[in-house]
mmCIF file of C-alpha atoms and ligand atoms in Angstrom:
data_model
loop_
_atom_site.group_PDB
_atom_site.id
_atom_site.type_symbol
_atom_site.label_atom_id
_atom_site.label_comp_id
_atom_site.label_asym_id
_atom_site.label_seq_id
_atom_site.Cartn_x
_atom_site.Cartn_y
_atom_site.Cartn_z
ATOM 1 C CA MET A 1 -9.054 -10.791 5.078
ATOM 2 C CA ASN A 2 -10.290 -8.352 2.375
ATOM 3 C CA ARG A 3 -10.275 -5.528 4.919
ATOM 4 C CA PHE A 4 -6.838 -6.551 6.205
ATOM 5 C CA VAL A 5 -5.408 -6.393 2.663
ATOM 6 C CA GLU A 6 -6.995 -3.010 1.872
ATOM 7 C CA GLU A 7 -5.785 -1.446 5.128
ATOM 8 C CA PHE A 8 -2.317 -2.950 4.727
ATOM 9 C CA LEU A 9 -2.060 -1.458 1.224
ATOM 10 C CA ARG A 10 -3.354 1.923 2.478
ATOM 11 C CA ILE A 11 -0.800 2.221 5.262
ATOM 12 C CA GLU A 12 2.166 0.854 3.250
ATOM 13 C CA PRO A 13 1.535 1.692 -0.418
ATOM 14 C CA ALA A 14 4.245 0.179 -2.609
ATOM 15 C CA VAL A 15 3.775 3.004 -5.117
ATOM 16 C CA GLN A 16 4.085 6.338 -3.323
ATOM 17 C CA GLY A 17 3.409 8.288 -6.484
ATOM 18 C CA LEU A 18 4.159 8.725 -10.142
ATOM 19 C CA SER A 19 4.954 11.823 -12.136
ATOM 20 C CA ARG A 20 1.859 13.648 -13.349
ATOM 21 C CA MET A 21 1.364 17.080 -14.936
ATOM 22 C CA THR A 22 -1.813 19.162 -15.043
ATOM 23 C CA THR A 23 -2.959 19.816 -18.618
ATOM 24 C CA TRP A 24 -5.215 22.687 -17.519
ATOM 25 C CA GLU A 25 -5.739 24.803 -14.402
ATOM 26 C CA VAL A 26 -7.426 22.781 -11.651
ATOM 27 C CA GLU A 27 -8.483 23.254 -8.034
ATOM 28 C CA LEU A 28 -7.205 20.644 -5.586
ATOM 29 C CA GLY A 29 -7.902 20.798 -1.864
ATOM 30 C CA GLY A 30 -8.805 24.490 -2.084
ATOM 31 C CA ARG A 31 -5.668 25.437 -4.021
ATOM 32 C CA ILE A 32 -5.399 26.422 -7.651
ATOM 33 C CA LEU A 33 -2.825 24.430 -9.607
ATOM 34 C CA PRO A 34 -1.783 26.132 -12.849
ATOM 35 C CA LYS A 35 -1.585 24.336 -16.166
ATOM 36 C CA GLY A 36 1.772 22.521 -16.355
ATOM 37 C CA ALA A 37 2.111 21.924 -12.566
ATOM 38 C CA HIS A 38 4.031 18.759 -11.668
ATOM 39 C CA LEU A 39 2.568 16.355 -9.121
ATOM 40 C CA LEU A 40 4.280 13.369 -7.612
ATOM 41 C CA LEU A 41 3.485 11.876 -4.221
ATOM 42 C CA TYR A 42 -0.256 11.327 -4.364
ATOM 43 C CA GLY A 43 0.195 8.316 -2.066
ATOM 44 C CA SER A 44 0.225 10.841 0.789
ATOM 45 C CA GLY A 45 -3.567 10.937 0.249
ATOM 46 C CA ASN A 46 -3.666 7.675 2.203
ATOM 47 C CA MET A 47 -2.533 9.684 5.241
ATOM 48 C CA ASP A 48 -5.211 12.390 4.813
ATOM 49 C CA GLU A 49 -6.735 12.750 8.292
ATOM 50 C CA ALA A 50 -9.956 14.107 6.826
ATOM 51 C CA ALA A 51 -10.436 10.841 4.939
ATOM 52 C CA PHE A 52 -8.705 8.422 7.336
ATOM 53 C CA PRO A 53 -8.845 9.622 10.963
ATOM 54 C CA ASP A 54 -5.752 8.647 12.966
ATOM 55 C CA PRO A 55 -4.092 7.591 9.686
ATOM 56 C CA LEU A 56 -1.016 5.921 11.195
ATOM 57 C CA THR A 57 -3.182 3.420 13.067
ATOM 58 C CA PHE A 58 -3.751 0.120 11.301
ATOM 59 C CA ASP A 59 -7.532 -0.260 11.460
ATOM 60 C CA PRO A 60 -9.192 -2.756 9.088
ATOM 61 C CA THR A 61 -12.610 -1.748 10.507
ATOM 62 C CA ARG A 62 -12.502 1.712 8.865
ATOM 63 C CA PRO A 63 -15.831 2.236 7.084
ATOM 64 C CA ASN A 64 -14.006 3.531 3.972
ATOM 65 C CA VAL A 65 -11.176 1.003 4.133
ATOM 66 C CA GLY A 66 -11.196 0.480 0.343
ATOM 67 C CA SER A 67 -11.074 4.135 -0.700
ATOM 68 C CA ASN A 68 -7.291 4.472 -0.596
ATOM 69 C CA VAL A 69 -5.208 5.825 -3.493
ATOM 70 C CA THR A 70 -2.653 3.015 -3.444
ATOM 71 C CA PHE A 71 -3.644 2.067 -7.000
ATOM 72 C CA GLY A 72 -4.031 5.653 -8.187
ATOM 73 C CA GLY A 73 -7.408 6.958 -9.245
ATOM 74 C CA GLY A 74 -9.641 7.951 -12.107
ATOM 75 C CA ALA A 75 -9.306 6.655 -15.631
ATOM 76 C CA HIS A 76 -5.745 5.418 -15.056
ATOM 77 C CA ARG A 77 -6.394 3.519 -11.824
ATOM 78 C CA SER A 78 -4.207 0.402 -11.931
ATOM 79 C CA VAL A 79 -5.695 -2.215 -14.218
ATOM 80 C CA GLY A 80 -3.928 -4.790 -12.028
ATOM 81 C CA LEU A 81 -5.922 -3.815 -8.933
ATOM 82 C CA ALA A 82 -8.100 -6.936 -8.672
ATOM 83 C CA LEU A 83 -5.167 -9.262 -9.439
ATOM 84 C CA ALA A 84 -2.884 -7.518 -6.940
ATOM 85 C CA LEU A 85 -5.534 -7.631 -4.173
ATOM 86 C CA MET A 86 -6.081 -11.325 -4.802
ATOM 87 C CA GLU A 87 -2.329 -12.062 -4.813
ATOM 88 C CA VAL A 88 -1.774 -10.331 -1.469
ATOM 89 C CA LYS A 89 -4.801 -12.115 -0.010
ATOM 90 C CA VAL A 90 -3.675 -15.560 -1.215
ATOM 91 C CA ALA A 91 -0.105 -14.946 -0.008
ATOM 92 C CA ALA A 92 -1.314 -13.818 3.436
ATOM 93 C CA GLU A 93 -3.651 -16.804 3.748
ATOM 94 C CA GLU A 94 -0.890 -19.255 2.786
ATOM 95 C CA ILE A 95 1.613 -17.654 5.183
ATOM 96 C CA ILE A 96 -0.894 -18.031 8.022
ATOM 97 C CA ARG A 97 -1.743 -21.588 6.989
ATOM 98 C CA ARG A 98 1.825 -22.851 6.572
ATOM 99 C CA LEU A 99 4.024 -20.808 8.890
ATOM 100 C CA ASP A 100 4.134 -20.384 12.633
ATOM 101 C CA ASP A 101 6.037 -17.959 14.851
ATOM 102 C CA PHE A 102 6.511 -15.645 11.848
ATOM 103 C CA GLN A 103 8.649 -12.618 12.734
ATOM 104 C CA LEU A 104 11.328 -10.172 11.614
ATOM 105 C CA ALA A 105 14.810 -11.682 11.970
ATOM 106 C CA VAL A 106 16.457 -8.257 12.466
ATOM 107 C CA PRO A 107 15.392 -5.131 14.385
ATOM 108 C CA ALA A 108 13.008 -3.004 12.251
ATOM 109 C CA GLY A 109 15.537 -0.156 12.347
ATOM 110 C CA GLN A 110 18.041 -2.287 10.417
ATOM 111 C CA LEU A 111 15.768 -2.766 7.388
ATOM 112 C CA ASN A 112 17.202 -1.116 4.305
ATOM 113 C CA TRP A 113 14.596 0.894 2.356
ATOM 114 C CA LEU A 114 15.662 1.541 -1.216
ATOM 115 C CA PRO A 115 16.341 5.207 -2.063
ATOM 116 C CA ASP A 116 13.484 5.658 -4.528
ATOM 117 C CA VAL A 117 11.086 8.610 -4.712
ATOM 118 C CA SER A 118 8.281 6.656 -6.305
ATOM 119 C CA LEU A 119 8.448 3.140 -4.890
ATOM 120 C CA ARG A 120 8.606 2.041 -1.268
ATOM 121 C CA ALA A 121 10.588 -1.172 -1.277
ATOM 122 C CA LEU A 122 13.132 -3.066 0.820
ATOM 123 C CA ASP A 123 16.340 -4.570 -0.544
ATOM 124 C CA SER A 124 15.588 -7.638 1.606
ATOM 125 C CA LEU A 125 13.210 -8.748 4.334
ATOM 126 C CA PRO A 126 14.921 -11.189 6.714
ATOM 127 C CA ILE A 127 12.321 -13.281 8.535
ATOM 128 C CA SER A 128 12.316 -16.297 10.771
ATOM 129 C CA PHE A 129 9.510 -18.819 11.072
ATOM 130 C CA SER A 130 8.749 -22.400 11.890
ATOM 131 C CA ARG A 131 6.613 -24.786 9.941
ATOM 132 C CA ARG A 132 3.043 -24.905 11.183
ATOM 133 C CA GLU A 133 1.846 -28.350 12.147
ATOM 134 C CA THR A 134 -1.242 -29.124 10.099
ATOM 135 C CA THR A 135 -3.894 -31.589 11.227
HETATM 136 C C1 HEM B 201 0.259 -4.036 -5.243
HETATM 137 C C2 HEM B 201 0.346 -4.045 -6.585
HETATM 138 C C3 HEM B 201 0.147 -2.828 -7.450
HETATM 139 C C4 HEM B 201 0.169 -1.512 -7.125
HETATM 140 C C5 HEM B 201 0.397 -0.865 -5.747
HETATM 141 C C6 HEM B 201 -0.099 -0.770 -8.350
HETATM 142 C C7 HEM B 201 -0.171 0.600 -8.424
HETATM 143 C C8 HEM B 201 -0.402 1.319 -9.571
HETATM 144 C C9 HEM B 201 -0.511 2.750 -9.648
HETATM 145 C C10 HEM B 201 -0.367 3.708 -8.470
HETATM 146 C C11 HEM B 201 -0.751 3.090 -10.929
HETATM 147 C C12 HEM B 201 -0.948 4.505 -11.495
HETATM 148 C C13 HEM B 201 -2.425 4.850 -11.433
HETATM 149 C C14 HEM B 201 -2.713 6.278 -11.824
HETATM 150 O O1 HEM B 201 -2.043 6.822 -12.706
HETATM 151 O O2 HEM B 201 -3.649 6.871 -11.236
HETATM 152 C C15 HEM B 201 -0.802 1.862 -11.697
HETATM 153 C C16 HEM B 201 -1.031 1.789 -13.037
HETATM 154 C C17 HEM B 201 -1.035 0.626 -13.754
HETATM 155 N N1 HEM B 201 -0.913 -0.660 -13.254
HETATM 156 FE FE1 HEM B 201 -0.620 -1.150 -11.322
HETATM 157 N N2 HEM B 201 -0.273 -1.659 -9.396
HETATM 158 C C18 HEM B 201 -0.123 -2.921 -8.897
HETATM 159 C C19 HEM B 201 -0.230 -4.095 -9.579
HETATM 160 C C20 HEM B 201 -0.441 -4.190 -10.932
HETATM 161 C C21 HEM B 201 -0.550 -5.436 -11.668
HETATM 162 C C22 HEM B 201 -0.502 -6.833 -11.021
HETATM 163 C C23 HEM B 201 -0.728 -5.093 -12.969
HETATM 164 C C24 HEM B 201 -0.905 -5.944 -14.165
HETATM 165 C C25 HEM B 201 -1.146 -7.255 -14.130
HETATM 166 C C26 HEM B 201 -0.735 -3.638 -13.059
HETATM 167 C C27 HEM B 201 -0.885 -2.907 -14.205
HETATM 168 C C28 HEM B 201 -0.967 -1.534 -14.291
HETATM 169 C C29 HEM B 201 -1.136 -0.787 -15.538
HETATM 170 C C30 HEM B 201 -1.223 -1.381 -16.946
HETATM 171 C C31 HEM B 201 -1.194 0.563 -15.198
HETATM 172 C C32 HEM B 201 -1.370 1.769 -16.127
HETATM 173 C C33 HEM B 201 -2.852 2.101 -16.194
HETATM 174 C C34 HEM B 201 -3.108 3.329 -17.066
HETATM 175 O O3 HEM B 201 -2.227 4.185 -17.200
HETATM 176 O O4 HEM B 201 -4.229 3.443 -17.580
HETATM 177 N N3 HEM B 201 -0.572 -3.129 -11.807
HETATM 178 N N4 HEM B 201 -0.586 0.802 -10.840
#
């Protein structure tokens, strides 16, 4: 389940990026960024083929499954990381435990992604399910 959560957050990061500005000249991926350069979509690092081969494939067995940038990186890495991982894990476990026949209630192409540069979020997620019989 830990690997499932990490890979799920790598492939669908809720935060695609936040505004950042270099405070001095730095080298990144072989390129020189001048002081004052603006950076935004660092979430694309989760699709870096050098780090995650075949990045569009959901693969919880990746050896580096936890080294995504979904929570940012460095000194400002999300302080909510451990809480968020636990919340997703608990939610997924409860969905599996309580619900059966869990599926999208509309074709995936009809989902409405909000027009936001930074966040990747839906305005709604219609689902259908039945209650799982517990023993
Ligand atoms: C799936 C859930 C979450 C995601 C994807 C997420 C993602 C992020 C990202 C990308 C950053 C910026 C990191 C950077 O600048 O390198 C951040 C910062 C931060 N997050 Fe989260 N976060 C999540 C949940 C939470 C929760 C549950 C809390 C608090 C309970 C939280 C508190 C913070 C705080 C305080 C910062 C600022 C850290 C700083 O600037 O030093 N986050 N988060």
